[in-house]
Structure formats: structure tokens, C-alpha cells
PDB file of C-alpha atoms in Angstrom:
ATOM      1  CA  GLY F  23     -11.531  -6.393 -12.197  1.00  0.00           C
ATOM      2  CA  GLN F  24     -11.534 -10.263 -12.393  1.00  0.00           C
ATOM      3  CA  PHE F  25     -10.920 -10.215  -8.781  1.00  0.00           C
ATOM      4  CA  TYR F  26     -12.990  -7.837  -7.611  1.00  0.00           C
ATOM      5  CA  ARG F  27     -16.490 -10.079  -9.180  1.00  0.00           C
ATOM      6  CA  ARG F  28     -15.011 -12.904  -8.213  1.00  0.00           C
ATOM      7  CA  THR F  29     -15.569 -11.522  -4.320  1.00  0.00           C
ATOM      8  CA  GLU F  30     -18.824 -10.220  -5.393  1.00  0.00           C
ATOM      9  CA  ASP F  31     -20.221 -13.680  -6.670  1.00  0.00           C
ATOM     10  CA  ILE F  32     -18.900 -14.907  -2.966  1.00  0.00           C
ATOM     11  CA  LEU F  33     -20.433 -12.297  -1.248  1.00  0.00           C
ATOM     12  CA  VAL F  34     -23.570 -12.247  -3.620  1.00  0.00           C
ATOM     13  CA  GLN F  35     -24.107 -16.505  -2.218  1.00  0.00           C
ATOM     14  CA  SER F  36     -23.208 -14.980   1.385  1.00  0.00           C
ATOM     15  CA  ARG F  37     -21.138 -16.632   2.469  1.00  0.00           C
ATOM     16  CA  PRO F  38     -18.791 -15.784   5.440  1.00  0.00           C
ATOM     17  CA  ALA F  39     -15.346 -14.568   2.821  1.00  0.00           C
ATOM     18  CA  ALA F  40     -11.715 -13.250   4.029  1.00  0.00           C
ATOM     19  CA  VAL F  41      -9.604 -10.618   1.428  1.00  0.00           C
ATOM     20  CA  LEU F  42      -6.276 -10.748   2.268  1.00  0.00           C
ATOM     21  CA  MET F  43      -4.479  -7.655   0.679  1.00  0.00           C
ATOM     22  CA  ILE F  44      -0.592  -8.477   0.898  1.00  0.00           C
ATOM     23  CA  ASP F  45       2.611  -6.219   0.070  1.00  0.00           C
ATOM     24  CA  LEU F  46       5.289  -6.511  -0.229  1.00  0.00           C
ATOM     25  CA  ASP F  47       8.001  -4.652   2.078  1.00  0.00           C
ATOM     26  CA  GLY F  48      10.600  -3.599   0.521  1.00  0.00           C
ATOM     27  CA  PHE F  49      10.231  -4.826  -3.236  1.00  0.00           C
ATOM     28  CA  LYS F  50      11.463  -0.604  -4.783  1.00  0.00           C
ATOM     29  CA  ASP F  51      14.516  -0.687  -2.919  1.00  0.00           C
ATOM     30  CA  VAL F  52      14.870  -4.292  -5.060  1.00  0.00           C
ATOM     31  CA  ASN F  53      13.975  -3.496  -8.013  1.00  0.00           C
ATOM     32  CA  ASP F  54      16.208  -0.380  -7.931  1.00  0.00           C
ATOM     33  CA  SER F  55      19.181  -1.964  -6.869  1.00  0.00           C
ATOM     34  CA  LEU F  56      19.378  -4.885  -8.737  1.00  0.00           C
ATOM     35  CA  GLY F  57      17.168  -4.004 -12.159  1.00  0.00           C
ATOM     36  CA  HIS F  58      13.819  -4.847 -13.450  1.00  0.00           C
ATOM     37  CA  ALA F  59      15.064  -8.067 -14.422  1.00  0.00           C
ATOM     38  CA  VAL F  60      15.258  -9.134 -11.018  1.00  0.00           C
ATOM     39  CA  GLY F  61      12.495  -7.877 -10.099  1.00  0.00           C
ATOM     40  CA  ASP F  62      10.611  -9.688 -12.380  1.00  0.00           C
ATOM     41  CA  GLY F  63      11.547 -12.906 -11.554  1.00  0.00           C
ATOM     42  CA  ILE F  64      11.065 -11.810  -7.883  1.00  0.00           C
ATOM     43  CA  LEU F  65       7.365 -11.334  -8.140  1.00  0.00           C
ATOM     44  CA  ARG F  66       6.598 -15.027 -10.075  1.00  0.00           C
ATOM     45  CA  GLN F  67       7.647 -16.774  -7.459  1.00  0.00           C
ATOM     46  CA  VAL F  68       6.009 -14.558  -5.189  1.00  0.00           C
ATOM     47  CA  ALA F  69       2.913 -15.873  -7.139  1.00  0.00           C
ATOM     48  CA  GLN F  70       3.638 -18.670  -7.639  1.00  0.00           C
ATOM     49  CA  ARG F  71       4.214 -19.225  -3.779  1.00  0.00           C
ATOM     50  CA  LEU F  72       0.606 -17.342  -3.244  1.00  0.00           C
ATOM     51  CA  ASP F  73       0.359 -20.112  -5.919  1.00  0.00           C
ATOM     52  CA  ARG F  74       0.468 -23.144  -4.208  1.00  0.00           C
ATOM     53  CA  LEU F  75      -0.246 -21.918  -0.604  1.00  0.00           C
ATOM     54  CA  ALA F  76      -3.888 -21.205  -1.914  1.00  0.00           C
ATOM     55  CA  THR F  77      -6.546 -22.880  -0.503  1.00  0.00           C
ATOM     56  CA  ALA F  78      -9.870 -24.616  -2.356  1.00  0.00           C
ATOM     57  CA  GLY F  79     -12.223 -22.157  -2.810  1.00  0.00           C
ATOM     58  CA  ALA F  80      -9.730 -18.669  -3.071  1.00  0.00           C
ATOM     59  CA  THR F  81      -8.725 -16.433  -5.674  1.00  0.00           C
ATOM     60  CA  VAL F  82      -5.221 -15.362  -6.373  1.00  0.00           C
ATOM     61  CA  ALA F  83      -4.134 -11.496  -7.944  1.00  0.00           C
ATOM     62  CA  ARG F  84      -1.796  -9.563  -8.522  1.00  0.00           C
ATOM     63  CA  ILE F  85      -3.020  -5.712  -8.056  1.00  0.00           C
ATOM     64  CA  GLY F  86      -0.647  -3.503  -8.001  1.00  0.00           C
ATOM     65  CA  GLY F  87       2.875  -3.122  -9.002  1.00  0.00           C
ATOM     66  CA  ASP F  88       4.100  -4.917  -6.097  1.00  0.00           C
ATOM     67  CA  GLU F  89       0.327  -5.339  -3.911  1.00  0.00           C
ATOM     68  CA  PHE F  90      -1.147  -9.055  -4.471  1.00  0.00           C
ATOM     69  CA  ALA F  91      -4.539 -10.148  -3.011  1.00  0.00           C
ATOM     70  CA  ILE F  92      -6.366 -13.394  -2.016  1.00  0.00           C
ATOM     71  CA  VAL F  93      -9.993 -13.071  -1.395  1.00  0.00           C
ATOM     72  CA  GLN F  94     -10.886 -17.135   0.066  1.00  0.00           C
ATOM     73  CA  SER F  95     -14.868 -17.766   1.328  1.00  0.00           C
ATOM     74  CA  ALA F  96     -14.683 -20.589   4.332  1.00  0.00           C
ATOM     75  CA  GLN F  97     -17.896 -22.144   5.904  1.00  0.00           C
ATOM     76  CA  ASP F  98     -17.282 -21.294   9.114  1.00  0.00           C
ATOM     77  CA  GLY F  99     -14.004 -20.249  11.104  1.00  0.00           C
ATOM     78  CA  MET F 100     -13.368 -17.477   8.538  1.00  0.00           C
ATOM     79  CA  ARG F 101     -11.055 -15.316  10.980  1.00  0.00           C
ATOM     80  CA  LEU F 102      -8.981 -17.981  12.204  1.00  0.00           C
ATOM     81  CA  ALA F 103      -8.891 -19.137   8.419  1.00  0.00           C
ATOM     82  CA  ALA F 104      -7.485 -16.181   7.266  1.00  0.00           C
ATOM     83  CA  ASP F 105      -4.844 -16.155  10.141  1.00  0.00           C
ATOM     84  CA  ARG F 106      -4.395 -20.047   9.482  1.00  0.00           C
ATOM     85  CA  LEU F 107      -3.320 -18.867   5.928  1.00  0.00           C
ATOM     86  CA  ALA F 108      -2.138 -15.174   6.859  1.00  0.00           C
ATOM     87  CA  GLN F 109       0.541 -17.558   8.753  1.00  0.00           C
ATOM     88  CA  ARG F 110       1.376 -19.833   5.960  1.00  0.00           C
ATOM     89  CA  LEU F 111       1.878 -17.248   3.531  1.00  0.00           C
ATOM     90  CA  MET F 112       4.406 -15.330   6.108  1.00  0.00           C
ATOM     91  CA  GLN F 113       6.711 -17.704   6.372  1.00  0.00           C
ATOM     92  CA  ALA F 114       6.333 -19.040   2.957  1.00  0.00           C
ATOM     93  CA  ILE F 115       7.707 -15.369   0.932  1.00  0.00           C
ATOM     94  CA  CYS F 116       9.761 -14.671   3.276  1.00  0.00           C
ATOM     95  CA  ALA F 117      12.095 -17.987   2.303  1.00  0.00           C
ATOM     96  CA  PRO F 118      15.232 -16.567   0.359  1.00  0.00           C
ATOM     97  CA  TYR F 119      15.022 -16.763  -3.585  1.00  0.00           C
ATOM     98  CA  GLU F 120      17.635 -17.118  -5.458  1.00  0.00           C
ATOM     99  CA  ILE F 121      16.915 -15.347  -8.795  1.00  0.00           C
ATOM    100  CA  ASP F 122      19.982 -15.196 -11.922  1.00  0.00           C
ATOM    101  CA  GLY F 123      22.268 -16.300  -8.527  1.00  0.00           C
ATOM    102  CA  PHE F 124      21.746 -13.486  -6.436  1.00  0.00           C
ATOM    103  CA  PRO F 125      20.431 -14.271  -2.965  1.00  0.00           C
ATOM    104  CA  LEU F 126      17.498 -12.348  -1.833  1.00  0.00           C
ATOM    105  CA  ARG F 127      15.060 -12.239   0.752  1.00  0.00           C
ATOM    106  CA  ILE F 128      11.979  -9.745   0.949  1.00  0.00           C
ATOM    107  CA  ALA F 129       9.666  -8.953   3.772  1.00  0.00           C
ATOM    108  CA  LEU F 130       5.609  -8.783   4.076  1.00  0.00           C
ATOM    109  CA  SER F 131       2.476  -6.878   5.228  1.00  0.00           C
ATOM    110  CA  ILE F 132      -0.696  -8.419   5.513  1.00  0.00           C
ATOM    111  CA  GLY F 133      -3.936  -6.288   5.238  1.00  0.00           C
ATOM    112  CA  VAL F 134      -7.234  -8.948   6.079  1.00  0.00           C
ATOM    113  CA  GLY F 135     -11.141  -7.657   5.803  1.00  0.00           C
ATOM    114  CA  ILE F 136     -13.441 -10.445   6.699  1.00  0.00           C
ATOM    115  CA  ALA F 137     -16.932 -10.313   5.471  1.00  0.00           C
ATOM    116  CA  PRO F 138     -19.627  -9.222   5.851  1.00  0.00           C
ATOM    117  CA  VAL F 139     -19.052  -8.038   9.191  1.00  0.00           C
ATOM    118  CA  ASP F 140     -15.773  -5.599   7.510  1.00  0.00           C
ATOM    119  CA  GLY F 141     -17.921  -5.365   4.514  1.00  0.00           C
ATOM    120  CA  GLU F 142     -21.016  -6.659   2.768  1.00  0.00           C
ATOM    121  CA  ASP F 143     -19.870  -5.759  -1.062  1.00  0.00           C
ATOM    122  CA  ALA F 144     -16.239  -6.056  -2.607  1.00  0.00           C
ATOM    123  CA  ALA F 145     -15.722  -2.263  -3.239  1.00  0.00           C
ATOM    124  CA  MET F 146     -16.303  -2.064   0.691  1.00  0.00           C
ATOM    125  CA  LEU F 147     -14.599  -5.519   2.080  1.00  0.00           C
ATOM    126  CA  MET F 148     -11.424  -4.321  -0.213  1.00  0.00           C
ATOM    127  CA  GLN F 149     -11.470  -1.251   0.994  1.00  0.00           C
ATOM    128  CA  ASN F 150     -11.159  -1.926   4.756  1.00  0.00           C
ATOM    129  CA  ALA F 151      -8.727  -4.986   4.328  1.00  0.00           C
ATOM    130  CA  ASP F 152      -6.639  -1.671   1.935  1.00  0.00           C
ATOM    131  CA  LEU F 153      -6.955   0.507   5.424  1.00  0.00           C
ATOM    132  CA  ALA F 154      -5.401  -2.813   7.696  1.00  0.00           C
ATOM    133  CA  LEU F 155      -2.314  -3.672   5.175  1.00  0.00           C
ATOM    134  CA  TYR F 156      -1.276   0.278   6.520  1.00  0.00           C
ATOM    135  CA  GLN F 157      -2.176  -0.599   9.868  1.00  0.00           C
ATOM    136  CA  ALA F 158       0.690  -4.003   8.723  1.00  0.00           C
ATOM    137  CA  LYS F 159       3.202  -1.352   7.295  1.00  0.00           C
ATOM    138  CA  ALA F 160       3.291   1.221   9.523  1.00  0.00           C
ATOM    139  CA  ALA F 161       3.957  -1.352  12.231  1.00  0.00           C
ATOM    140  CA  GLY F 162       6.942  -2.636  10.159  1.00  0.00           C
ATOM    141  CA  ARG F 163       8.408  -5.763   8.431  1.00  0.00           C
ATOM    142  CA  ARG F 164       6.506  -9.204   8.771  1.00  0.00           C
ATOM    143  CA  ALA F 165       2.849  -7.508  10.343  1.00  0.00           C
ATOM    144  CA  VAL F 166       0.123  -8.494  10.210  1.00  0.00           C
ATOM    145  CA  ARG F 167      -3.388  -6.224  11.012  1.00  0.00           C
ATOM    146  CA  PHE F 168      -7.186  -7.037  11.496  1.00  0.00           C
ATOM    147  CA  TYR F 169      -9.527  -4.580  10.306  1.00  0.00           C
ATOM    148  CA  ASN F 170     -11.667  -3.089  13.393  1.00  0.00           C
ATOM    149  CA  PRO F 171     -13.701  -0.685  13.158  1.00  0.00           C
ATOM    150  CA  ASP F 172     -10.902   1.595  15.567  1.00  0.00           C
ATOM    151  CA  MET F 173      -9.573   3.050  13.032  1.00  0.00           C
ATOM    152  CA  ASP F 174      -9.315   6.366  13.633  1.00  0.00           C
ATOM    153  CA  LEU F 175     -10.458   8.786  10.849  1.00  0.00           C
ATOM    154  CA  ALA F 176      -6.751  10.385  10.654  1.00  0.00           C
ATOM    155  CA  LEU F 177      -5.144   7.161   9.059  1.00  0.00           C
ATOM    156  CA  ARG F 178      -7.999   6.911   6.984  1.00  0.00           C
ATOM    157  CA  GLU F 179      -6.828   9.701   5.998  1.00  0.00           C
ATOM    158  CA  GLU F 180      -2.899   9.677   5.602  1.00  0.00           C
ATOM    159  CA  ARG F 181      -4.227   6.530   3.585  1.00  0.00           C
ATOM    160  CA  LEU F 182      -6.329   8.808   1.021  1.00  0.00           C
ATOM    161  CA  LEU F 183      -3.283  11.186   1.050  1.00  0.00           C
ATOM    162  CA  GLU F 184      -1.236   8.584   0.047  1.00  0.00           C
ATOM    163  CA  ASN F 185      -2.761   6.544  -3.206  1.00  0.00           C
ATOM    164  CA  GLU F 186      -3.554  10.853  -4.112  1.00  0.00           C
ATOM    165  CA  LEU F 187      -0.282  12.226  -3.028  1.00  0.00           C
ATOM    166  CA  ARG F 188       1.318   9.184  -5.926  1.00  0.00           C
ATOM    167  CA  HIS F 189      -0.197  11.412  -8.794  1.00  0.00           C
ATOM    168  CA  ALA F 190       0.135  15.101  -7.687  1.00  0.00           C
ATOM    169  CA  LEU F 191       3.179  15.397 -10.660  1.00  0.00           C
ATOM    170  CA  ASP F 192       1.692  13.579 -13.238  1.00  0.00           C
ATOM    171  CA  ARG F 193      -1.695  15.839 -12.655  1.00  0.00           C
ATOM    172  CA  LYS F 194       1.023  19.073 -11.895  1.00  0.00           C
ATOM    173  CA  GLU F 195      -0.685  19.648  -8.539  1.00  0.00           C
ATOM    174  CA  LEU F 196       1.795  21.043  -6.396  1.00  0.00           C
ATOM    175  CA  GLU F 197       3.543  23.861  -6.459  1.00  0.00           C
ATOM    176  CA  VAL F 198       6.228  25.767  -5.537  1.00  0.00           C
ATOM    177  CA  HIS F 199       5.846  29.069  -4.259  1.00  0.00           C
ATOM    178  CA  TYR F 200       9.103  30.966  -2.744  1.00  0.00           C
ATOM    179  CA  GLN F 201       9.879  33.158   0.021  1.00  0.00           C
ATOM    180  CA  ALA F 202      12.956  35.409   1.091  1.00  0.00           C
ATOM    181  CA  ILE F 203      15.501  34.913   2.773  1.00  0.00           C
ATOM    182  CA  VAL F 204      16.836  38.513   4.618  1.00  0.00           C
ATOM    183  CA  ASP F 205      20.031  39.773   6.516  1.00  0.00           C
ATOM    184  CA  LEU F 206      18.784  40.879   9.561  1.00  0.00           C
ATOM    185  CA  ALA F 207      20.771  42.879   9.563  1.00  0.00           C
ATOM    186  CA  SER F 208      21.574  45.258   6.062  1.00  0.00           C
ATOM    187  CA  GLY F 209      18.332  43.999   5.460  1.00  0.00           C
ATOM    188  CA  ARG F 210      18.723  42.615   2.049  1.00  0.00           C
ATOM    189  CA  THR F 211      17.409  39.923   0.580  1.00  0.00           C
ATOM    190  CA  THR F 212      20.549  37.205   0.303  1.00  0.00           C
ATOM    191  CA  GLY F 213      18.032  34.682  -1.637  1.00  0.00           C
ATOM    192  CA  MET F 214      15.017  32.830  -1.901  1.00  0.00           C
ATOM    193  CA  GLU F 215      13.358  28.996   0.173  1.00  0.00           C
ATOM    194  CA  ALA F 216      11.680  27.245  -2.544  1.00  0.00           C
ATOM    195  CA  LEU F 217       8.101  25.701  -0.241  1.00  0.00           C
ATOM    196  CA  ALA F 218       6.154  22.960  -1.987  1.00  0.00           C
ATOM    197  CA  ARG F 219       2.597  23.728  -2.322  1.00  0.00           C
ATOM    198  CA  TRP F 220      -0.006  20.322  -2.716  1.00  0.00           C
ATOM    199  CA  ARG F 221      -2.959  22.514  -4.440  1.00  0.00           C
ATOM    200  CA  HIS F 222      -6.110  19.300  -5.184  1.00  0.00           C
ATOM    201  CA  PRO F 223      -8.940  19.752  -7.098  1.00  0.00           C
ATOM    202  CA  LYS F 224     -11.195  18.252  -3.406  1.00  0.00           C
ATOM    203  CA  LEU F 225      -8.485  18.598  -1.241  1.00  0.00           C
ATOM    204  CA  GLY F 226      -7.819  22.428  -1.338  1.00  0.00           C
ATOM    205  CA  MET F 227      -4.596  23.888  -0.065  1.00  0.00           C
ATOM    206  CA  VAL F 228      -3.033  20.869   1.735  1.00  0.00           C
ATOM    207  CA  PRO F 229      -0.269  21.919   4.006  1.00  0.00           C
ATOM    208  CA  PRO F 230       3.104  20.461   3.640  1.00  0.00           C
ATOM    209  CA  ASP F 231       3.281  19.250   7.151  1.00  0.00           C
ATOM    210  CA  ARG F 232       0.307  17.209   6.828  1.00  0.00           C
ATOM    211  CA  PHE F 233       2.439  15.758   3.033  1.00  0.00           C
ATOM    212  CA  ILE F 234       5.739  16.113   3.437  1.00  0.00           C
ATOM    213  CA  ARG F 235       5.773  13.440   6.090  1.00  0.00           C
ATOM    214  CA  VAL F 236       4.025  10.815   3.680  1.00  0.00           C
ATOM    215  CA  ALA F 237       6.619  11.749   1.224  1.00  0.00           C
ATOM    216  CA  GLU F 238       9.037  11.054   3.438  1.00  0.00           C
ATOM    217  CA  ARG F 239       7.567   7.751   3.935  1.00  0.00           C
ATOM    218  CA  THR F 240       6.675   6.403   1.164  1.00  0.00           C
ATOM    219  CA  GLY F 241      10.333   7.393  -0.717  1.00  0.00           C
ATOM    220  CA  GLN F 242       7.577   9.961  -2.897  1.00  0.00           C
ATOM    221  CA  ILE F 243       9.846  12.618  -1.430  1.00  0.00           C
ATOM    222  CA  ASN F 244      12.544  11.938  -3.603  1.00  0.00           C
ATOM    223  CA  SER F 245      10.946  12.214  -6.958  1.00  0.00           C
ATOM    224  CA  ILE F 246       8.934  15.099  -5.437  1.00  0.00           C
ATOM    225  CA  GLY F 247      12.514  16.927  -4.670  1.00  0.00           C
ATOM    226  CA  ALA F 248      14.045  16.115  -7.801  1.00  0.00           C
ATOM    227  CA  TRP F 249      11.003  17.743  -9.027  1.00  0.00           C
ATOM    228  CA  ILE F 250      11.817  20.849  -7.553  1.00  0.00           C
TER     229      ILE F 250
END
């Protein structure tokens, strides 16, 4: 939406720019355990802190449930400016919160893409910053990663699987296949094992050894298990 257009405007003007993709680590657990009112309170305070830290020429947006983004422009030293902003964000967002008497802490991960080297248009720049965010999340909480072209194809594919898996249940792409459990002594079938299979319209039949580990890491395994 507006964030995308703002990023495009900066790049059309041939100005150096950085996109910082920001994900709140552990927010879902807080939201589920303490309720949406507490979660909404945290999101409001995070947004306020981001606005306060954003430098002149920077635009802040919330792009998902617990994901934010900042596009920043500068005349020179873009990587250094982006790194300084990321470190300030890390310190500020990780500072304690108090919501309705609950003392809370939130960690975050940040992925950074620098234009034009990491993308000459908004779509590519945001995609590469998102890939860097994915690597930051895999590295653990409170991590900052800059995009680099050495991020291999496997990481891109896993990120694609994660995004697509979020919609697999709604799109009725998952199937259950049943495999007989046989008593070798008697030869009798004693039960059936239910096995999840994912039939993706473009990727074809995705084997469980590819998508189950993604589901476990992202917590989607709970909804898949409940559905099965």
C-alpha cells in the first residue's frame, strides 16, 4: 500500500534507501497467554517507539500482525545509517513494557535491504529485506541481518514454504493419507497411521520432510495437528 508507494518514490528519485523489516519475537505467545487487549497495547507502544526513533525522511508502517517496516533514505553512508537505526530500534523495542500492570519484554529480529545494490525497485528490495529478516529470526532473538547474495536457494525455498503453508488449511490443500499398522506375528491390521500430505497447486506434492519442520518452527504444527 502506502509503504510500497513511498519506497518506490524514493527509488524513482534515485536516492539511496534502506528497508528494515521488523518482526516481534514471541509476540504470539504473549498474545495467546495474556489476551488480545494486552497484545494490542504492546503493538501501540511498539508503534510509538518506532515513530519516535524514525529519522527525518523515514516512513514507518505496520505490514502484518506483529511485523513492521521502515524505509529510510540518506544521501550517503546508507549502510552505516541503517545499521545505526537498527541498533537504536533493538535497544528501544527490547526495553520493558507495562500493560495494565503486566511487566513485559519483547525481543525482535530485523532484516535490512539496501538500494540499489539489493534491489532497484520496491518489490525486490522488500523481498530481499524480508529474506534477511528470515535469516535473522533463524539466528535467534535480538538479531540483525543485512541481505547478501550468498543467502542460498534453500533459504528462499523455505521462506516460500513458510508463507504458503500459512494459507494451506484455508485453501484445503492439506490431505490425510492412512497407512496400515500390521502385527507381524498375526498378519492382522491393528490400526492406521494418519499422515499429512500437502498438495500445492504450483509446487505439486510437497513431502512432509520439507514442510513439517517449517510447521514445527513456526508453530503452525498446532493448527495442522488439530485439523488432522
